XYZ file of N, CA and C in Angstrom:
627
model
N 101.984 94.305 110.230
C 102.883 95.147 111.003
C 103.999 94.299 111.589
N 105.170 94.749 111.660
C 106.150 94.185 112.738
C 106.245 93.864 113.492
N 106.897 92.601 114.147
C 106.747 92.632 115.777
C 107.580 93.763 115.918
N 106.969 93.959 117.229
C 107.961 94.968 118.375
C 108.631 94.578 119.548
N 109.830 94.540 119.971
C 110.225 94.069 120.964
C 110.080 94.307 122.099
N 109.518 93.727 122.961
C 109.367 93.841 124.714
C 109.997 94.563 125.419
N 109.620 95.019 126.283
C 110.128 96.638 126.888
C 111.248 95.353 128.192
N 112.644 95.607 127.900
C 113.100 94.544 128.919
C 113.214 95.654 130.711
N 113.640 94.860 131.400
C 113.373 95.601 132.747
C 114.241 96.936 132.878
N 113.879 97.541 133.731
C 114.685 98.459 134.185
C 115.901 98.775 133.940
N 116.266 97.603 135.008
C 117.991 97.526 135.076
C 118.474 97.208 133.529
N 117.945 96.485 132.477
C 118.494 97.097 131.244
C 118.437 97.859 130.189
N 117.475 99.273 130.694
C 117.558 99.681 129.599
C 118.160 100.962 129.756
N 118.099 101.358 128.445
C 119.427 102.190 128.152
C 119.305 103.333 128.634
N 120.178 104.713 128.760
C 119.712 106.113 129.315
C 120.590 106.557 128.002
N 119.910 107.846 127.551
C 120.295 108.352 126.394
C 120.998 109.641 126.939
N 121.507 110.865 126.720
C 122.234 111.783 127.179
C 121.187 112.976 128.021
N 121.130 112.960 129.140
C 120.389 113.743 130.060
C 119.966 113.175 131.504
N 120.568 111.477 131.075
C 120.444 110.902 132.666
C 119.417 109.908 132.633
N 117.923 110.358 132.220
C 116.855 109.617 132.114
C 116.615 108.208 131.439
N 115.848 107.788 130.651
C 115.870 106.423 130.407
C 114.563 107.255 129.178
N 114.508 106.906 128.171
C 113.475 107.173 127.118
C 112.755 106.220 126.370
N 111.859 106.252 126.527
C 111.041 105.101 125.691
C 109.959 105.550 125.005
N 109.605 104.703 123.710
C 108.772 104.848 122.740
C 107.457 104.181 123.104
N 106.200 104.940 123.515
C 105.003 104.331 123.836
C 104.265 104.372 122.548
N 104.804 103.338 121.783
C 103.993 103.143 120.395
C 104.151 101.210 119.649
N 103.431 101.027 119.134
C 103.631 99.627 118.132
C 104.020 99.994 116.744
N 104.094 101.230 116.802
C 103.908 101.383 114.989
C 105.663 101.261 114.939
N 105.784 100.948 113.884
C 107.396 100.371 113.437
C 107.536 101.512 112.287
N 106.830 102.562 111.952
C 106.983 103.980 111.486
C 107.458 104.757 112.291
N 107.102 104.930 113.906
C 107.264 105.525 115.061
C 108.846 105.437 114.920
N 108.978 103.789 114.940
C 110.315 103.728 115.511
C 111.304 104.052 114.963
N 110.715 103.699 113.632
C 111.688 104.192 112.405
C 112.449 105.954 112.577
N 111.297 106.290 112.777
C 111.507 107.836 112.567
C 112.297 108.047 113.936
N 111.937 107.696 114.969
C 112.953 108.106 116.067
C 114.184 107.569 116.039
N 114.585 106.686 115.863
C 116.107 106.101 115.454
C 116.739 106.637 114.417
N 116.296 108.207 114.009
C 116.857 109.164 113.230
C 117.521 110.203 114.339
N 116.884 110.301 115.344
C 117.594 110.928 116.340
C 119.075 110.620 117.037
N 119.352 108.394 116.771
C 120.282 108.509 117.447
C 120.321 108.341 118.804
N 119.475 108.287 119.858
C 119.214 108.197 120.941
C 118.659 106.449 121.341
N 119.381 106.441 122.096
C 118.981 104.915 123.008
C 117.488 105.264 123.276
N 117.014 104.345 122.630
C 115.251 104.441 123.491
C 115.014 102.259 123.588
N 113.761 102.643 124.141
C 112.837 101.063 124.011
C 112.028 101.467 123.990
N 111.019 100.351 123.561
C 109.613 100.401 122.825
C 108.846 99.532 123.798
N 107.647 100.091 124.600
C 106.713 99.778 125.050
C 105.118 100.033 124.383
N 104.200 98.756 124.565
C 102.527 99.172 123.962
C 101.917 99.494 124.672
N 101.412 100.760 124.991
C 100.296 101.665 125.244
C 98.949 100.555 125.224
N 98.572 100.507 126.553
C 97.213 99.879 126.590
C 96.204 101.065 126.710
N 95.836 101.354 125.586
C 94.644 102.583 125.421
C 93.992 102.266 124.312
N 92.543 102.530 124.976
C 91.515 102.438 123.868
C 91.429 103.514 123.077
N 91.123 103.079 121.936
C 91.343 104.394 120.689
C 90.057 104.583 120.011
N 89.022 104.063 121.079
C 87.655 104.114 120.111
C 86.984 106.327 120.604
N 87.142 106.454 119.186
C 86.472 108.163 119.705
C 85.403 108.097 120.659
N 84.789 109.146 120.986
C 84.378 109.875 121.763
C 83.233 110.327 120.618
N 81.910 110.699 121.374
C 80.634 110.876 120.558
C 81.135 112.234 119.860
N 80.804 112.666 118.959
C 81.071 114.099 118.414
C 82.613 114.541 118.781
N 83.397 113.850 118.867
C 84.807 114.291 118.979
C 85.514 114.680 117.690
N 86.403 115.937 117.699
C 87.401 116.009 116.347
C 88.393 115.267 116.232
N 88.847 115.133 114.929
C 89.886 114.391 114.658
C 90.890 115.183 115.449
N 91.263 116.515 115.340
C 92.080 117.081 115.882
C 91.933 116.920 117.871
N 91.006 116.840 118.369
C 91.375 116.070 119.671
C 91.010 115.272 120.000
N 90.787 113.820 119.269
C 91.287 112.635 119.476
C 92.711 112.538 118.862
N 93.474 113.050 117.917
C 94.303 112.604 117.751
C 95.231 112.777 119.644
N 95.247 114.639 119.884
C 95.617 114.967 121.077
C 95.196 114.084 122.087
N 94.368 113.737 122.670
C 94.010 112.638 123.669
C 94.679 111.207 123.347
N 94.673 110.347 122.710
C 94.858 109.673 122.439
C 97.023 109.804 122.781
N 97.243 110.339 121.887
C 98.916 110.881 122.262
C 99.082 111.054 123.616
N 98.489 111.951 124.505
C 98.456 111.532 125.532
C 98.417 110.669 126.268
N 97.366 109.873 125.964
C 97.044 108.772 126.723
C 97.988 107.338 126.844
N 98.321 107.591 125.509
C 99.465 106.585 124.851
C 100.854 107.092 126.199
N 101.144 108.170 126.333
C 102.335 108.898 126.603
C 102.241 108.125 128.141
N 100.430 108.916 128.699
C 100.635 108.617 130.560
C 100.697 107.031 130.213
N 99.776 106.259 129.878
C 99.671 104.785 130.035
C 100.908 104.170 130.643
N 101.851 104.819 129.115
C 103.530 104.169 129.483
C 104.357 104.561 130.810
N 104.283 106.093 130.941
C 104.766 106.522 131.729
C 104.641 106.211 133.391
N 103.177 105.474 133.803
C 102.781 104.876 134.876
C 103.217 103.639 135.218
N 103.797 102.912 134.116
C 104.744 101.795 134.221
C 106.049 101.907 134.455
N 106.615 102.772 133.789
C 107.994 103.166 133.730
C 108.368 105.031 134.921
N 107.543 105.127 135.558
C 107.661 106.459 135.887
C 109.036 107.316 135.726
N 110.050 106.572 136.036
C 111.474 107.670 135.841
C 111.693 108.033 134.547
N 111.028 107.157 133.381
C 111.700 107.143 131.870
C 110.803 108.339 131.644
N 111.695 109.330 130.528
C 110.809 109.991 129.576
C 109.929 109.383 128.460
N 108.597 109.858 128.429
C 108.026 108.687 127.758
C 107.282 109.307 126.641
N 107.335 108.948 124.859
C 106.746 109.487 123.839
C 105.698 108.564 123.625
N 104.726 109.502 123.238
C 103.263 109.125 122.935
C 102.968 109.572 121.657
N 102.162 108.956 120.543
C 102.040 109.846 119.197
C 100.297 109.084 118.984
N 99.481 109.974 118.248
C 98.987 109.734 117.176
C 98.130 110.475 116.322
N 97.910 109.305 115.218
C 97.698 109.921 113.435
C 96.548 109.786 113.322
N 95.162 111.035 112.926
C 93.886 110.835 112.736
C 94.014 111.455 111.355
N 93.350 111.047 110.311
C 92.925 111.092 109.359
C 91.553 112.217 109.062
N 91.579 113.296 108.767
C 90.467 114.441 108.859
C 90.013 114.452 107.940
N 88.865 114.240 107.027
C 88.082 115.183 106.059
C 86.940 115.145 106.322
N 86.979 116.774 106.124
C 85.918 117.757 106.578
C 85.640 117.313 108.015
N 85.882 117.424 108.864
C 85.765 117.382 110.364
C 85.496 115.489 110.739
N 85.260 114.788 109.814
C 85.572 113.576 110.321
C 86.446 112.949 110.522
N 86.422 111.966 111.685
C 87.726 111.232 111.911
C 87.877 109.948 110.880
N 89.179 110.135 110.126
C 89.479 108.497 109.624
C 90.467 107.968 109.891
N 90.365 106.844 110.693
C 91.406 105.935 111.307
C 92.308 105.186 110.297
N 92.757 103.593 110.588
C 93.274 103.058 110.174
C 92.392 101.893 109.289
N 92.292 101.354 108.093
C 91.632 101.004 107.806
C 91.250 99.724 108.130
N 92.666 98.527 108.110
C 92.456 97.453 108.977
C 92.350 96.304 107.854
N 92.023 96.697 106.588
C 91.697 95.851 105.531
C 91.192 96.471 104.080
N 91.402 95.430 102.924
C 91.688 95.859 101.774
C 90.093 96.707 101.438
N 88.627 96.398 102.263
C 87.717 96.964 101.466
C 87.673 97.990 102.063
N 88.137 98.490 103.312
C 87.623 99.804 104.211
C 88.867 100.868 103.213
N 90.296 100.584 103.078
C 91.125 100.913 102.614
C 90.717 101.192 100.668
N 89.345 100.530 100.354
C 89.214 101.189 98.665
C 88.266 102.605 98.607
N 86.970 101.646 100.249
C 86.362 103.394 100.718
C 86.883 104.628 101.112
N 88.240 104.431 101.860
C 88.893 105.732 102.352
C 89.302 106.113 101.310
N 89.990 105.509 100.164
C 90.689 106.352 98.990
C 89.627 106.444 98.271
N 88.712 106.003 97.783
C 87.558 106.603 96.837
C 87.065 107.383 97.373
N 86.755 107.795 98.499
C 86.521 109.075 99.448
C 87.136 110.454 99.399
N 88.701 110.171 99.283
C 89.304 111.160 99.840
C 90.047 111.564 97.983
N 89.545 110.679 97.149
C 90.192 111.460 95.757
C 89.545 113.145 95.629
N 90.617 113.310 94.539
C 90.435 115.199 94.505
C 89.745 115.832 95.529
N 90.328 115.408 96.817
C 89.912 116.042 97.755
C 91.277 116.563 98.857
N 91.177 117.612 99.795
C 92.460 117.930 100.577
C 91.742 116.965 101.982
N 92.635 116.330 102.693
C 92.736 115.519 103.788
C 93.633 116.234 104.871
N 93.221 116.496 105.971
C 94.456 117.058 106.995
C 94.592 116.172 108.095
N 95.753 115.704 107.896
C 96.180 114.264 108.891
C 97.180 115.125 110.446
N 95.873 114.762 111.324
C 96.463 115.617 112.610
C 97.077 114.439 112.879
N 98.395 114.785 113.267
C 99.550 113.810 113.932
C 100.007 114.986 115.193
N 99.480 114.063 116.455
C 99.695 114.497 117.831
C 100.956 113.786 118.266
N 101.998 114.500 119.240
C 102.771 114.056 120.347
C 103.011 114.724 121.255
N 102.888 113.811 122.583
C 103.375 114.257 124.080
C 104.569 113.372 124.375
N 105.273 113.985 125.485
C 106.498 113.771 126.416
C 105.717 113.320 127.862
N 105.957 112.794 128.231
C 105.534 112.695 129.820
C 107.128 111.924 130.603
N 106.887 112.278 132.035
C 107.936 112.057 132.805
C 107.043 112.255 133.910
N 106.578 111.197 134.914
C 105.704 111.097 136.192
C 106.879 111.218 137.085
N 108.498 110.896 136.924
C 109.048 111.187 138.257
C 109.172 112.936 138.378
N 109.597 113.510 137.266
C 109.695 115.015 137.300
C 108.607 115.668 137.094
N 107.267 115.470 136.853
C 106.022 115.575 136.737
C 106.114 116.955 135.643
N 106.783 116.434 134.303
C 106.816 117.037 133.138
C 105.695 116.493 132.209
N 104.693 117.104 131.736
C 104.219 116.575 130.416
C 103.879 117.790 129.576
N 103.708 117.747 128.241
C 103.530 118.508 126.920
C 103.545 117.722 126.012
N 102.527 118.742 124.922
C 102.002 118.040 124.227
C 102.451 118.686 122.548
N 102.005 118.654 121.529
C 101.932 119.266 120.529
C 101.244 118.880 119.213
N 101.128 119.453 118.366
C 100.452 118.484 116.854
C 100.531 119.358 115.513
N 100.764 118.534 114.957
C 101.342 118.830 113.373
C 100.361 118.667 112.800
N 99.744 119.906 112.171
C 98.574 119.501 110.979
C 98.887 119.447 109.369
N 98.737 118.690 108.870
C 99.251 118.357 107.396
C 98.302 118.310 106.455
N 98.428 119.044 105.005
C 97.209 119.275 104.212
C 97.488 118.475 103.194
N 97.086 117.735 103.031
C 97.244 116.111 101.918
C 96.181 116.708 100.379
N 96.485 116.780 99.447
C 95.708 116.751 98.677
C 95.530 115.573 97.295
N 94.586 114.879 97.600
C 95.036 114.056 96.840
C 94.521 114.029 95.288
N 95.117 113.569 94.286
C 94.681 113.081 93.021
C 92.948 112.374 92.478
N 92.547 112.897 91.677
C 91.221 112.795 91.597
C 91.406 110.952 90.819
N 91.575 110.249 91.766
C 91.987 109.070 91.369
C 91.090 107.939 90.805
N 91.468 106.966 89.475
C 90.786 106.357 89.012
C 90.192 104.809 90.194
N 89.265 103.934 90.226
C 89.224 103.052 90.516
C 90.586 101.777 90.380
N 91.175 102.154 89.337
C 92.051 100.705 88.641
C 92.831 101.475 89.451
N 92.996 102.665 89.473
C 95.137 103.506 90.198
C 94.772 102.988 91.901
N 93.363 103.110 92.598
C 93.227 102.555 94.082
C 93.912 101.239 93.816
N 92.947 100.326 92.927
C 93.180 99.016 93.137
C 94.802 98.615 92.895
N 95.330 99.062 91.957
C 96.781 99.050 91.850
C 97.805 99.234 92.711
N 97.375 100.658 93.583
C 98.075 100.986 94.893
C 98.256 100.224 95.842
N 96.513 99.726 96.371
C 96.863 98.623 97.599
C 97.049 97.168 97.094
N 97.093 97.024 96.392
C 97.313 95.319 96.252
C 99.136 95.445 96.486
N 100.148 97.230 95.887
C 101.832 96.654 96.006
C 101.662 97.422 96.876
N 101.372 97.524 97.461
C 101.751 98.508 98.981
C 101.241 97.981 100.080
N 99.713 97.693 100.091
C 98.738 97.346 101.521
C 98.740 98.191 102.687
N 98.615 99.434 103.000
C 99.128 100.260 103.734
C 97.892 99.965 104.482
N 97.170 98.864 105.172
C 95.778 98.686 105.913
C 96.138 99.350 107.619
N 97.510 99.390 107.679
C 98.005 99.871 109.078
C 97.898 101.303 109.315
N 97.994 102.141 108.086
C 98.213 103.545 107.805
C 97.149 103.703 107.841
N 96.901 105.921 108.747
C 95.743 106.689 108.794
C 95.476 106.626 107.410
N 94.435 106.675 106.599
C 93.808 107.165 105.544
C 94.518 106.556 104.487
N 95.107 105.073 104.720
C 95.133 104.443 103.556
C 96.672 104.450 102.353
N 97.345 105.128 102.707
C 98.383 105.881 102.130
C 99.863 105.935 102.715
N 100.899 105.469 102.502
C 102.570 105.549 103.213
C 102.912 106.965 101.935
N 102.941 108.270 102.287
C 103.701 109.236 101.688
C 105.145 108.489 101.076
N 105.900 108.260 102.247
C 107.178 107.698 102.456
C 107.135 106.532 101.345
N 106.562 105.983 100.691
C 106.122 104.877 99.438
C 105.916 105.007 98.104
N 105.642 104.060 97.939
C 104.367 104.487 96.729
C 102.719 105.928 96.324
N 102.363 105.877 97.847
C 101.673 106.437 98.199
C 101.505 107.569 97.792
N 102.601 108.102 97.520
C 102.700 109.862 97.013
C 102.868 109.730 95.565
N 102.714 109.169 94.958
C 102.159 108.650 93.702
C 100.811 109.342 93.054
N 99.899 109.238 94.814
C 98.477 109.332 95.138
C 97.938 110.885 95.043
N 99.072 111.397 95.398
C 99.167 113.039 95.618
C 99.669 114.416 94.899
N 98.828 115.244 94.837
C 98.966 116.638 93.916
C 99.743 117.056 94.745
N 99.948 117.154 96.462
C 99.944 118.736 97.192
C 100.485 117.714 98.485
N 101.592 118.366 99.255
C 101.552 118.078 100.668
C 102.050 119.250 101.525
N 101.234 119.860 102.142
C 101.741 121.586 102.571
C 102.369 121.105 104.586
N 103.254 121.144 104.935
C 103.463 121.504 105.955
C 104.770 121.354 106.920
N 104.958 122.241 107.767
C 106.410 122.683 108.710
C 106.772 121.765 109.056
N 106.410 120.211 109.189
C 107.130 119.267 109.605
C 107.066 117.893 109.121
N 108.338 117.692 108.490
C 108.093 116.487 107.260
C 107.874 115.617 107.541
N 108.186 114.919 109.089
C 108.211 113.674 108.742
C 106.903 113.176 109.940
N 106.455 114.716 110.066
C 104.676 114.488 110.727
C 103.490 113.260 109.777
N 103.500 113.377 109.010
C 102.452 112.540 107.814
C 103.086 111.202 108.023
N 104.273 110.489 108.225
C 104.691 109.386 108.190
C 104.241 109.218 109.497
N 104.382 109.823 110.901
C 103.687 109.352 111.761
C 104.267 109.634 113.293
N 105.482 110.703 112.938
C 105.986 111.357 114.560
C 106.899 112.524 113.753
N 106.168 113.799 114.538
C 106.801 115.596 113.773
C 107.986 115.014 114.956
N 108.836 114.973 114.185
C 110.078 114.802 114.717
C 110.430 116.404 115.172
N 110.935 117.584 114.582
C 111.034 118.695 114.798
C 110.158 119.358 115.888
N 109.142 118.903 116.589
C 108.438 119.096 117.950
C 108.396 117.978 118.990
N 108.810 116.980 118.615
C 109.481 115.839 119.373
C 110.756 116.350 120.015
N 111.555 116.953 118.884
C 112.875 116.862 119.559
C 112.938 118.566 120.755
N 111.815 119.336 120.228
C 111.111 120.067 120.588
C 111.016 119.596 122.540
N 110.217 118.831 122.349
C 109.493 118.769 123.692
C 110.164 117.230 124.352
N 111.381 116.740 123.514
C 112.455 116.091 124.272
C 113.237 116.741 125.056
N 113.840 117.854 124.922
C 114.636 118.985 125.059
C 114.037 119.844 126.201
N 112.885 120.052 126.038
C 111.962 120.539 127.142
C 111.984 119.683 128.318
N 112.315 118.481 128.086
C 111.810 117.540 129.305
C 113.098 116.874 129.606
N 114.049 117.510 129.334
C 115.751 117.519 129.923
C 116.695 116.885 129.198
N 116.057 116.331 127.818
C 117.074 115.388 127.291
C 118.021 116.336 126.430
N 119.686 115.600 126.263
C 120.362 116.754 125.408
C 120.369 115.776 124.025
N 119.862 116.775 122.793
C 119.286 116.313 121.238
C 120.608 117.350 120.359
């Protein structure tokens, strides 16, 4: 993964159009990517939150908790800034699959998830502790993937390595290579922030988009 640059103080960071100060409570350099489609002055702060689930928890609210948590963490540091929180759980059939972390967990998730549909809940919240705004939202995405050979896995991650990515896979890549089917209202949810409910619940929380 990328470095990310250090959240610098106060007094320099930027205010985007609505007055406030906005920042990205994420490490992922997908996050950032996708928000610097907006155009808006932000900085990037890391969310100190543990991301280990919860006994019997869904993917669909850990992804929500977690987005949250990411969102307040930042926002208790920075209280005046509007502050984005995101994240990507990996679903099949009601289990959670994270990030894989490495090349052998990353051959189990895709030998797992061939000719099978995957729904990658991608959560985001807004928080603002000085105006005591928060909301939340989440994009569910129906992945279906290719009933894939052993040699097409091994081929995939050795030019790609996507060990950072939910369930093994960059759409935005090679990755969709991987895939029959991708059904859902917000495109650039599966890469890793529904921009279209971001700008959603930016807008809600006073910024002009």
């Amino acid at each position: 993964m990328a470095s990310i640059p250090t959240l610098p103080s106060a007094s320099l960071l930027t205010r985007p159009s609505g007055g406030r100060r906005l920042v990205l409570g994420s490490t992922s350099i997908y996050r950032r990517e996708l928000l610097q489609r907006l155009r808006l002055p932000f900085d990037v702060a890391a969310p100190d939150v543990d991301e280990t689930p919860q006994h019997g928890e869904s993917p669909e609210t850990l992804a929500r908790r977690l987005g949250l948590a990411k969102a307040r963490a930042v926002a208790r540091l920075h209280p005046d800034a509007i502050v984005i929180g995101s994240d990507q759980v990996a679903d099949l059939d009601g289990e959670p699959l994270g990030k894989p972390g490495d090349h052998a967990r990353a051959v189990q998730q895709l030998r797992r998830m061939r000719g099978r549909t995957v729904i990658f809940q991608t959560a985001v919240s807004v928080v603002c502790a000085a105006s005591a705004f928060e909301a939340s939202d989440l994009a569910s995405v129906k992945v279906r993937f290719r009933d894939l050979s052993d040699d097409e896995i091994e081929h995939y991650l050795q030019a790609e390595k996507p060990y950072d990515c939910a369930g093994s896979a960059k759409s935005e890549g090679l990755g969709i290579s991987l895939l029959d089917a991708i059904d859902n209202d917000d495109p650039t949810a599966l890469i890793g922030l529904p921009l279209i409910r971001t700008c959603r619940l930016l807008r809600a929380a006073g910024l002009v988009i």
